[in-house]
Amino acid sequence: MEGDVPEAPSEVESRRLTREQLYTMVAAASINFSSMICYSILGPFFPTEAGKKGASNTVVGMIFGCFAVVNFLSSLILGNYLTEIGTKFMFVSGMFVSGCVTILFGMLDKAPSGPVFIGLCFLVRAMDALSFAAAMTASFSILAKAFPNNLATVLGSLEIFTGLGLVLGPPLGGFFYQSFGYEVPFITLGCVVLVLVPVNMCLLPQYDSIPRKESFWKLILLPKVLVLCLTIFSLSTCLGFLDPTISLFILKAFKLPAGYVGLVFLGLALSYSLSSPLLGLLSDKRPYLRKWLLVSGGLLTAVCYFMLGPAPVLHIESQLWMFVLVLVLIGFSLGMCAIPVFPEILQCAYENGFEEGLSLLGLTSGLFNAMWSLGAFVGPTLGGFLNEKLGFEWASAIQGGWPLLSGLATGVFYIIEATRKSSSSILQNPPDNNEERTQLMGSET
């Protein structure tokens, strides 16, 4: 009875956020929201403006793809040197550079048309990708350090702000562009991001530690990590596929006004944002369910992309209500895979002898962002090509092959892993023969 008394307060305290944890969540929410709204603001009007400056559709696509390529390389490098640079410095400096280059992007309409404009677009977009990689790599590492026991719950909750940024970016950008011109959307958002920099300098705790060198190749060559990297890549590829294709299909298939296209896409963003906290809580409370979430989420995503067109082999006519319903399911299924994958990589690293600390967290967050960026490049590039050659119905069905492959690969891996664990436990703990010996001795007497 006496031992039970002090346990209750400790349990209550463990469920409450400390001041440092609360400030960390506020800082992470600010970077999630600001980075996504700055990323998505380009969609409604930049391709048109770039065309006026002499950039072809192919060049505009390359400018968008430049972000993913630079982000991929930057995430790998910055994740490897996180402890040397410092997490707080990397977070704040990444946010500062992001605000500055967002403002610079609003000045590009002053540049001469042709090669000068195109070159400056690539340069500014590359700097934006570098700053995004720095801020997000540091953010993932800080969150994993601050919330070691409920990381999935926190990541899932913060995805609300990610979805909010993606949802508000296009309509806000379109409104400012139509009302005030090209410069105002970028200058406004850039100034907002710059205002958040000193706020986060005061709020964000210092989580730096003694630099330790963990082996990047040792981490990425672990079989389980390779499978989980395929999951991250497939998710990002599926989302990236929708960027250059979904609006064209909606306008063509359902004859909707251009202003309603964003409302259709809202189903995916809202379902992902609202389901992510619940999936994160489930992932933390029942860690053994992560494998089932990863497998079933991948397979469900594949089925949804097969039904998005739908695929011509089904001979089903596309209808708006069914299209919106499939988008809602895609948002939920993507959350099933995206939320548990980061804690699973960390758990795999710990099981294979990696030391707990910011060095490992930097490698893991850098790897996550790099694989996401790689998918963000392949998705629009391959999706745009397939959409042009085969049409949206076949392109979306083929795109569903990525999550199908990752879901099957994850399922096969977990089956093999469970088989090996059961066989090794039998070898280490052979059956007890005491009962059999007792029976033999009793029969002899």
Coordinates of C-alpha atoms in Angstrom, one line a residue:
M1 CA 0.0 0.0 0.0
E2 CA 2.8 2.4 0.9
G3 CA 4.5 1.8 -2.4
D4 CA 1.4 2.6 -4.4
V5 CA 1.1 6.2 -3.1
P6 CA 4.0 7.9 -4.9
E7 CA 3.2 6.2 -8.3
A8 CA 0.0 8.1 -9.0
P9 CA 1.5 11.6 -9.1
S10 CA 4.4 10.4 -11.3
E11 CA 1.9 9.0 -13.8
V12 CA 0.0 12.2 -13.9
E13 CA 3.2 14.2 -14.3
S14 CA 4.4 12.0 -17.1
R15 CA 1.2 12.7 -19.1
R16 CA 1.6 16.5 -18.7
L17 CA 3.8 18.5 -21.1
T18 CA 6.7 20.2 -19.5
R19 CA 7.4 23.9 -20.5
E20 CA 10.3 22.8 -22.7
Q21 CA 8.1 20.2 -24.5
L22 CA 5.3 22.7 -25.0
Y23 CA 7.7 25.3 -26.5
T24 CA 9.2 22.6 -28.7
M25 CA 5.8 21.7 -30.1
V26 CA 5.0 25.4 -30.8
A27 CA 8.3 25.8 -32.7
A28 CA 7.8 22.6 -34.7
A29 CA 4.2 23.6 -35.5
S30 CA 5.4 27.0 -36.8
I31 CA 7.9 25.4 -39.1
N32 CA 5.4 22.8 -40.4
F33 CA 2.8 25.4 -41.1
S34 CA 5.1 28.1 -42.6
S35 CA 7.1 25.7 -44.7
M36 CA 4.1 24.0 -46.2
I37 CA 2.3 27.3 -47.0
C38 CA 5.4 28.7 -48.6
Y39 CA 5.8 25.5 -50.6
S40 CA 2.2 25.4 -51.8
I41 CA 1.6 29.0 -52.6
L42 CA 3.3 28.7 -56.0
G43 CA 0.7 26.4 -57.5
P44 CA -2.1 28.8 -58.6
F45 CA -0.1 31.5 -60.4
F46 CA 3.7 30.9 -60.7
P47 CA 3.5 28.6 -63.9
T48 CA 1.6 31.4 -65.7
E49 CA 4.0 34.1 -64.6
A50 CA 7.0 32.0 -65.5
G51 CA 5.5 31.4 -69.0
K52 CA 5.3 35.2 -69.5
K53 CA 9.0 35.3 -68.7
G54 CA 9.9 32.8 -71.3
A55 CA 9.9 29.6 -69.3
S56 CA 8.3 26.5 -71.0
N57 CA 6.2 24.0 -69.1
T58 CA 9.2 21.6 -69.0
V59 CA 11.4 24.3 -67.5
V60 CA 8.7 25.1 -64.9
G61 CA 8.6 21.5 -64.0
M62 CA 12.4 21.4 -63.6
I63 CA 12.2 24.4 -61.3
F64 CA 9.7 22.6 -59.1
G65 CA 11.9 19.4 -59.3
C66 CA 15.0 21.3 -58.4
F67 CA 13.5 21.8 -54.9
A68 CA 13.3 18.0 -54.4
V69 CA 16.7 17.2 -55.7
V70 CA 18.5 19.9 -53.6
N71 CA 16.4 18.9 -50.5
F72 CA 17.4 15.3 -51.0
L73 CA 21.1 16.0 -51.0
S74 CA 20.9 18.6 -48.3
S75 CA 19.0 16.4 -45.9
L76 CA 21.6 13.6 -46.2
I77 CA 24.5 16.0 -45.6
L78 CA 22.9 18.1 -42.8
G79 CA 21.6 15.0 -41.0
N80 CA 25.1 13.6 -40.9
Y81 CA 26.5 16.8 -39.4
L82 CA 23.6 17.8 -37.1
T83 CA 25.5 17.7 -33.8
E84 CA 28.5 19.6 -35.2
I85 CA 26.2 22.4 -36.5
G86 CA 23.8 22.4 -33.6
T87 CA 20.1 21.6 -33.7
K88 CA 18.8 25.0 -32.6
F89 CA 21.1 26.9 -34.8
M90 CA 20.2 24.7 -37.8
F91 CA 16.5 25.1 -37.1
V92 CA 16.5 28.9 -36.7
S93 CA 19.0 29.6 -39.5
G94 CA 16.9 27.4 -41.9
M95 CA 13.8 29.3 -41.0
F96 CA 15.6 32.7 -41.5
V97 CA 16.9 31.7 -44.9
S98 CA 13.5 30.4 -45.9
G99 CA 11.9 33.7 -45.1
C100 CA 14.5 35.7 -47.0
V101 CA 14.3 33.5 -50.2
T102 CA 10.5 33.6 -50.1
I103 CA 10.7 37.4 -50.3
L104 CA 13.3 37.1 -53.1
F105 CA 11.0 34.8 -55.0
G106 CA 8.5 37.7 -55.0
M107 CA 11.1 39.9 -56.7
L108 CA 11.8 37.6 -59.6
D109 CA 9.3 39.3 -61.8
K110 CA 11.7 42.3 -62.0
A111 CA 14.4 40.1 -63.5
P112 CA 14.9 40.1 -67.3
S113 CA 13.0 37.5 -69.2
G114 CA 14.7 34.4 -70.6
P115 CA 17.9 32.7 -69.2
V116 CA 18.4 35.3 -66.4
F117 CA 14.9 34.8 -65.0
I118 CA 15.2 31.0 -65.3
G119 CA 18.6 30.9 -63.7
L120 CA 17.5 33.1 -60.8
C121 CA 14.5 30.8 -60.3
F122 CA 16.7 27.8 -60.0
L123 CA 19.1 29.6 -57.6
V124 CA 16.3 30.9 -55.3
R125 CA 14.5 27.5 -55.4
A126 CA 17.7 25.7 -54.5
M127 CA 18.3 28.0 -51.5
D128 CA 14.7 27.5 -50.4
A129 CA 15.2 23.7 -50.5
L130 CA 18.5 24.0 -48.5
S131 CA 16.7 26.0 -45.8
F132 CA 13.8 23.7 -45.7
A133 CA 16.1 20.7 -45.3
A134 CA 17.9 22.4 -42.4
A135 CA 14.8 23.4 -40.6
M136 CA 12.9 20.1 -41.0
T137 CA 15.9 17.9 -40.2
A138 CA 16.5 19.8 -37.0
S139 CA 12.8 19.8 -36.2
F140 CA 12.5 16.0 -36.5
S141 CA 15.6 15.5 -34.3
I142 CA 14.4 17.9 -31.6
L143 CA 11.0 16.3 -31.5
A144 CA 12.5 12.8 -31.1
K145 CA 14.8 14.1 -28.4
A146 CA 12.0 15.9 -26.5
F147 CA 9.3 13.2 -26.8
P148 CA 11.1 9.8 -26.8
N149 CA 8.1 7.9 -25.4
N150 CA 5.3 9.3 -27.5
L151 CA 7.0 10.5 -30.7
A152 CA 4.3 9.1 -33.0
T153 CA 1.5 10.9 -31.1
V154 CA 3.4 14.2 -31.3
L155 CA 4.3 13.8 -35.0
G156 CA 0.6 12.9 -35.8
S157 CA -0.6 16.0 -33.9
L158 CA 1.8 18.3 -35.7
E159 CA 0.6 17.0 -39.1
I160 CA -2.5 19.1 -38.5
F161 CA -0.4 22.1 -39.1
T162 CA 1.2 20.5 -42.2
G163 CA -2.2 19.9 -43.7
L164 CA -3.4 23.3 -42.8
G165 CA -0.4 24.9 -44.6
L166 CA -1.1 22.8 -47.7
V167 CA -4.8 23.7 -47.6
L168 CA -4.4 27.4 -47.0
G169 CA -1.4 28.0 -49.4
P170 CA -3.2 27.9 -52.8
P171 CA -6.3 29.9 -51.9
L172 CA -4.3 32.5 -50.0
G173 CA -1.7 32.8 -52.8
G174 CA -4.5 33.1 -55.4
F175 CA -6.3 35.7 -53.4
F176 CA -3.2 37.9 -52.8
Y177 CA -2.1 37.5 -56.4
Q178 CA -5.5 38.5 -57.9
S179 CA -5.8 41.4 -55.4
F180 CA -2.3 42.8 -55.2
G181 CA -0.1 41.3 -57.9
Y182 CA 2.8 38.8 -58.0
E183 CA 5.0 40.3 -55.3
V184 CA 2.6 40.6 -52.4
P185 CA 2.0 36.8 -51.6
F186 CA 5.7 36.1 -51.3
I187 CA 6.6 39.3 -49.4
T188 CA 3.7 38.8 -46.9
L189 CA 4.6 35.1 -46.2
G190 CA 8.3 35.8 -46.1
C191 CA 7.8 38.5 -43.5
V192 CA 5.6 36.3 -41.4
V193 CA 8.3 33.6 -41.4
L194 CA 11.0 36.2 -40.4
V195 CA 8.8 37.4 -37.5
L196 CA 8.7 33.8 -36.3
V197 CA 12.5 33.5 -36.2
P198 CA 13.1 35.6 -33.0
V199 CA 10.1 34.0 -31.5
N200 CA 11.5 30.5 -32.0
M201 CA 15.0 31.7 -30.8
C202 CA 13.4 32.5 -27.4
L203 CA 11.0 29.5 -27.3
L204 CA 13.1 26.7 -28.6
P205 CA 15.1 24.9 -25.8
Q206 CA 18.8 23.9 -26.4
Y207 CA 19.0 20.2 -27.1
D208 CA 22.6 20.1 -28.4
S209 CA 24.8 17.3 -27.1
I210 CA 28.4 16.0 -27.4
P211 CA 29.0 15.2 -31.1
R212 CA 29.2 11.5 -31.9
K213 CA 29.8 10.0 -35.3
E214 CA 27.2 7.3 -36.2
S215 CA 27.7 5.4 -39.4
F216 CA 25.2 6.5 -42.0
W217 CA 25.8 3.5 -44.3
K218 CA 25.4 1.1 -41.3
L219 CA 22.0 2.6 -40.8
I220 CA 20.7 2.7 -44.3
L221 CA 22.0 -0.8 -45.2
L222 CA 19.9 -2.4 -42.4
P223 CA 17.3 -4.5 -44.2
K224 CA 14.4 -3.2 -42.2
V225 CA 15.5 0.4 -42.8
L226 CA 15.7 -0.2 -46.5
V227 CA 12.1 -1.5 -46.5
L228 CA 10.9 1.5 -44.5
C229 CA 12.8 3.8 -46.9
L230 CA 10.7 2.3 -49.7
T231 CA 7.6 3.1 -47.7
I232 CA 8.6 6.7 -47.3
F233 CA 9.5 7.0 -51.0
S234 CA 6.2 5.4 -52.1
L235 CA 4.1 7.8 -50.0
S236 CA 5.9 10.9 -51.3
T237 CA 5.7 9.6 -54.9
C238 CA 1.9 9.2 -54.6
L239 CA 1.4 12.6 -53.2
G240 CA 3.8 14.2 -55.7
F241 CA 1.9 12.5 -58.6
L242 CA -1.2 14.5 -57.8
D243 CA 0.5 17.9 -58.1
P244 CA 0.6 18.1 -61.9
T245 CA -2.3 15.8 -62.7
I246 CA -5.3 16.1 -60.4
S247 CA -6.4 19.6 -61.3
L248 CA -6.3 18.9 -65.0
F249 CA -8.4 15.7 -64.5
I250 CA -11.0 17.4 -62.3
L251 CA -11.5 20.2 -64.8
K252 CA -11.8 17.8 -67.7
A253 CA -13.8 15.0 -66.1
F254 CA -16.3 17.0 -63.9
K255 CA -16.4 20.3 -65.7
L256 CA -16.0 22.2 -62.4
P257 CA -15.0 25.9 -62.2
A258 CA -11.3 26.4 -61.4
G259 CA -12.2 27.8 -58.0
Y260 CA -13.7 24.5 -56.9
V261 CA -10.6 22.4 -57.7
G262 CA -9.0 23.2 -54.3
L263 CA -12.2 22.2 -52.5
V264 CA -12.1 18.8 -54.1
F265 CA -8.5 18.3 -53.0
L266 CA -9.5 19.4 -49.5
G267 CA -10.9 15.9 -48.7
L268 CA -7.4 14.4 -48.8
A269 CA -5.7 17.1 -46.7
L270 CA -8.4 17.1 -44.1
S271 CA -8.6 13.4 -43.7
Y272 CA -4.9 13.1 -43.4
S273 CA -4.6 16.0 -40.9
L274 CA -7.5 14.8 -38.7
S275 CA -6.6 11.1 -38.7
S276 CA -2.9 11.6 -38.0
P277 CA -3.2 12.4 -34.3
L278 CA -5.3 9.3 -33.7
L279 CA -3.0 7.1 -35.7
G280 CA 0.0 8.5 -33.8
L281 CA -1.7 7.9 -30.4
L282 CA -2.5 4.3 -31.5
S283 CA 1.1 3.8 -32.7
D284 CA 2.5 4.9 -29.3
K285 CA 0.0 3.1 -27.1
R286 CA 0.2 -0.2 -29.2
P287 CA 3.7 -0.3 -30.8
Y288 CA 3.1 -3.9 -32.1
L289 CA 0.4 -2.4 -34.3
R290 CA 2.8 -0.3 -36.3
K291 CA 3.7 -3.2 -38.6
W292 CA 0.0 -3.8 -39.4
L293 CA -0.5 0.0 -40.0
L294 CA 2.4 0.0 -42.5
V295 CA 1.3 -3.1 -44.4
S296 CA -2.4 -2.3 -44.5
G297 CA -1.8 1.4 -45.2
G298 CA 0.4 0.6 -48.2
L299 CA -2.1 -1.9 -49.6
L300 CA -5.1 0.4 -49.1
T301 CA -3.3 3.3 -50.8
A302 CA -2.6 1.0 -53.8
V303 CA -6.3 0.1 -54.0
C304 CA -7.3 3.7 -53.7
Y305 CA -5.0 4.8 -56.6
F306 CA -6.4 2.0 -58.7
M307 CA -9.9 3.4 -58.0
L308 CA -9.0 7.1 -58.4
G309 CA -9.5 7.1 -62.1
P310 CA -10.9 4.5 -61.9
A311 CA -8.7 2.1 -63.9
P312 CA -10.2 1.5 -67.3
V313 CA -10.2 -2.3 -66.8
L314 CA -12.9 -1.9 -64.1
H315 CA -15.3 -0.2 -66.7
I316 CA -16.6 2.2 -64.0
E317 CA -17.5 5.7 -64.9
S318 CA -15.8 8.4 -62.9
Q319 CA -18.1 10.3 -60.6
L320 CA -17.4 13.3 -58.4
W321 CA -18.7 11.8 -55.2
M322 CA -16.6 8.6 -55.7
F323 CA -13.5 10.7 -56.6
V324 CA -13.8 12.7 -53.3
L325 CA -14.4 9.6 -51.3
V326 CA -11.3 7.9 -52.7
L327 CA -9.3 11.1 -51.9
V328 CA -10.5 10.9 -48.3
L329 CA -9.4 7.3 -48.1
I330 CA -6.0 8.1 -49.6
G331 CA -5.5 10.8 -46.9
F332 CA -6.3 8.2 -44.2
S333 CA -4.2 5.4 -45.7
L334 CA -1.2 7.7 -46.2
G335 CA -1.4 8.6 -42.5
M336 CA -1.4 4.9 -41.6
C337 CA 2.1 4.6 -43.2
A338 CA 3.6 8.0 -42.6
I339 CA 3.1 8.3 -38.8
P340 CA 4.6 5.0 -37.6
V341 CA 7.6 4.9 -40.0
F342 CA 9.9 7.3 -38.2
P343 CA 9.5 5.6 -34.8
E344 CA 10.1 2.2 -36.5
I345 CA 13.4 3.4 -38.0
L346 CA 14.5 4.6 -34.6
Q347 CA 13.5 1.3 -32.9
C348 CA 15.4 -0.7 -35.6
A349 CA 18.5 1.4 -35.0
Y350 CA 18.4 0.9 -31.3
E351 CA 18.0 -2.8 -31.8
N352 CA 21.1 -2.9 -33.9
G353 CA 23.4 -1.2 -31.5
F354 CA 23.1 2.5 -32.4
E355 CA 23.6 4.8 -29.4
E356 CA 20.7 6.9 -28.4
G357 CA 21.4 10.6 -29.0
L358 CA 21.2 13.6 -31.4
S359 CA 23.7 12.0 -33.7
L360 CA 21.4 9.1 -34.5
L361 CA 18.3 11.4 -34.5
G362 CA 20.1 13.6 -37.1
L363 CA 20.8 10.7 -39.3
T364 CA 17.3 9.3 -39.1
S365 CA 15.6 12.7 -39.7
G366 CA 18.0 13.4 -42.6
L367 CA 17.3 10.0 -44.1
F368 CA 13.5 10.5 -43.8
N369 CA 13.6 13.9 -45.4
A370 CA 15.9 12.7 -48.2
M371 CA 13.7 9.7 -49.1
W372 CA 10.6 12.0 -49.0
S373 CA 12.3 14.5 -51.3
L374 CA 13.3 11.7 -53.7
G375 CA 9.7 10.6 -54.0
A376 CA 8.6 14.3 -54.4
F377 CA 10.9 14.4 -57.5
V378 CA 10.0 11.1 -59.0
G379 CA 6.2 11.4 -58.4
P380 CA 5.5 14.6 -60.5
T381 CA 8.1 13.7 -63.1
L382 CA 6.9 10.1 -63.8
G383 CA 3.2 11.1 -63.1
G384 CA 3.3 13.9 -65.6
F385 CA 4.8 11.7 -68.3
L386 CA 2.3 8.8 -67.7
N387 CA -0.6 11.3 -67.6
E388 CA 0.4 12.7 -70.9
K389 CA 1.0 9.4 -72.6
L390 CA -1.7 7.2 -71.1
G391 CA -4.2 9.5 -69.4
F392 CA -5.0 10.0 -65.7
E393 CA -6.9 6.8 -65.3
W394 CA -4.0 4.5 -66.3
A395 CA -1.4 6.8 -64.7
S396 CA -3.0 6.7 -61.3
A397 CA -3.4 2.9 -61.5
I398 CA 0.3 2.5 -62.4
Q399 CA 1.2 5.0 -59.6
G400 CA -0.5 2.6 -57.2
G401 CA 2.2 0.1 -57.9
W402 CA 4.6 2.0 -55.5
P403 CA 2.5 1.6 -52.4
L404 CA 1.6 -2.0 -53.4
L405 CA 5.3 -2.9 -53.7
S406 CA 6.1 -1.2 -50.3
G407 CA 3.1 -2.9 -48.6
L408 CA 4.0 -6.3 -49.9
A409 CA 7.7 -5.9 -49.1
T410 CA 6.9 -4.7 -45.6
G411 CA 4.6 -7.6 -45.0
V412 CA 7.1 -10.2 -46.3
F413 CA 9.9 -8.7 -44.1
Y414 CA 7.8 -8.8 -40.9
I415 CA 6.8 -12.4 -41.6
I416 CA 10.5 -13.4 -42.1
E417 CA 11.4 -11.4 -39.0
A418 CA 8.7 -13.1 -36.8
T419 CA 9.8 -16.5 -38.1
R420 CA 13.4 -15.9 -37.2
K421 CA 12.6 -14.6 -33.8
S422 CA 10.4 -17.6 -33.0
S423 CA 13.0 -20.1 -34.2
S424 CA 15.8 -18.3 -32.3
S425 CA 13.7 -18.3 -29.1
I426 CA 13.1 -22.0 -29.4
L427 CA 16.9 -22.6 -29.8
Q428 CA 17.7 -20.5 -26.8
N429 CA 15.0 -21.9 -24.6
P430 CA 14.5 -25.6 -25.4
P431 CA 11.5 -27.3 -23.9
D432 CA 11.8 -28.4 -20.3
N433 CA 12.0 -32.2 -19.9
N434 CA 11.5 -32.3 -16.2
E435 CA 7.9 -33.5 -16.5
E436 CA 9.0 -36.3 -18.9
R437 CA 11.8 -37.4 -16.5
T438 CA 9.4 -37.5 -13.5
Q439 CA 7.0 -39.7 -15.5
L440 CA 9.8 -42.1 -16.4
M441 CA 11.0 -42.3 -12.8
G442 CA 7.5 -42.9 -11.6
S443 CA 7.0 -45.7 -14.1
E444 CA 10.3 -47.4 -13.0
T445 CA 9.2 -47.4 -9.4

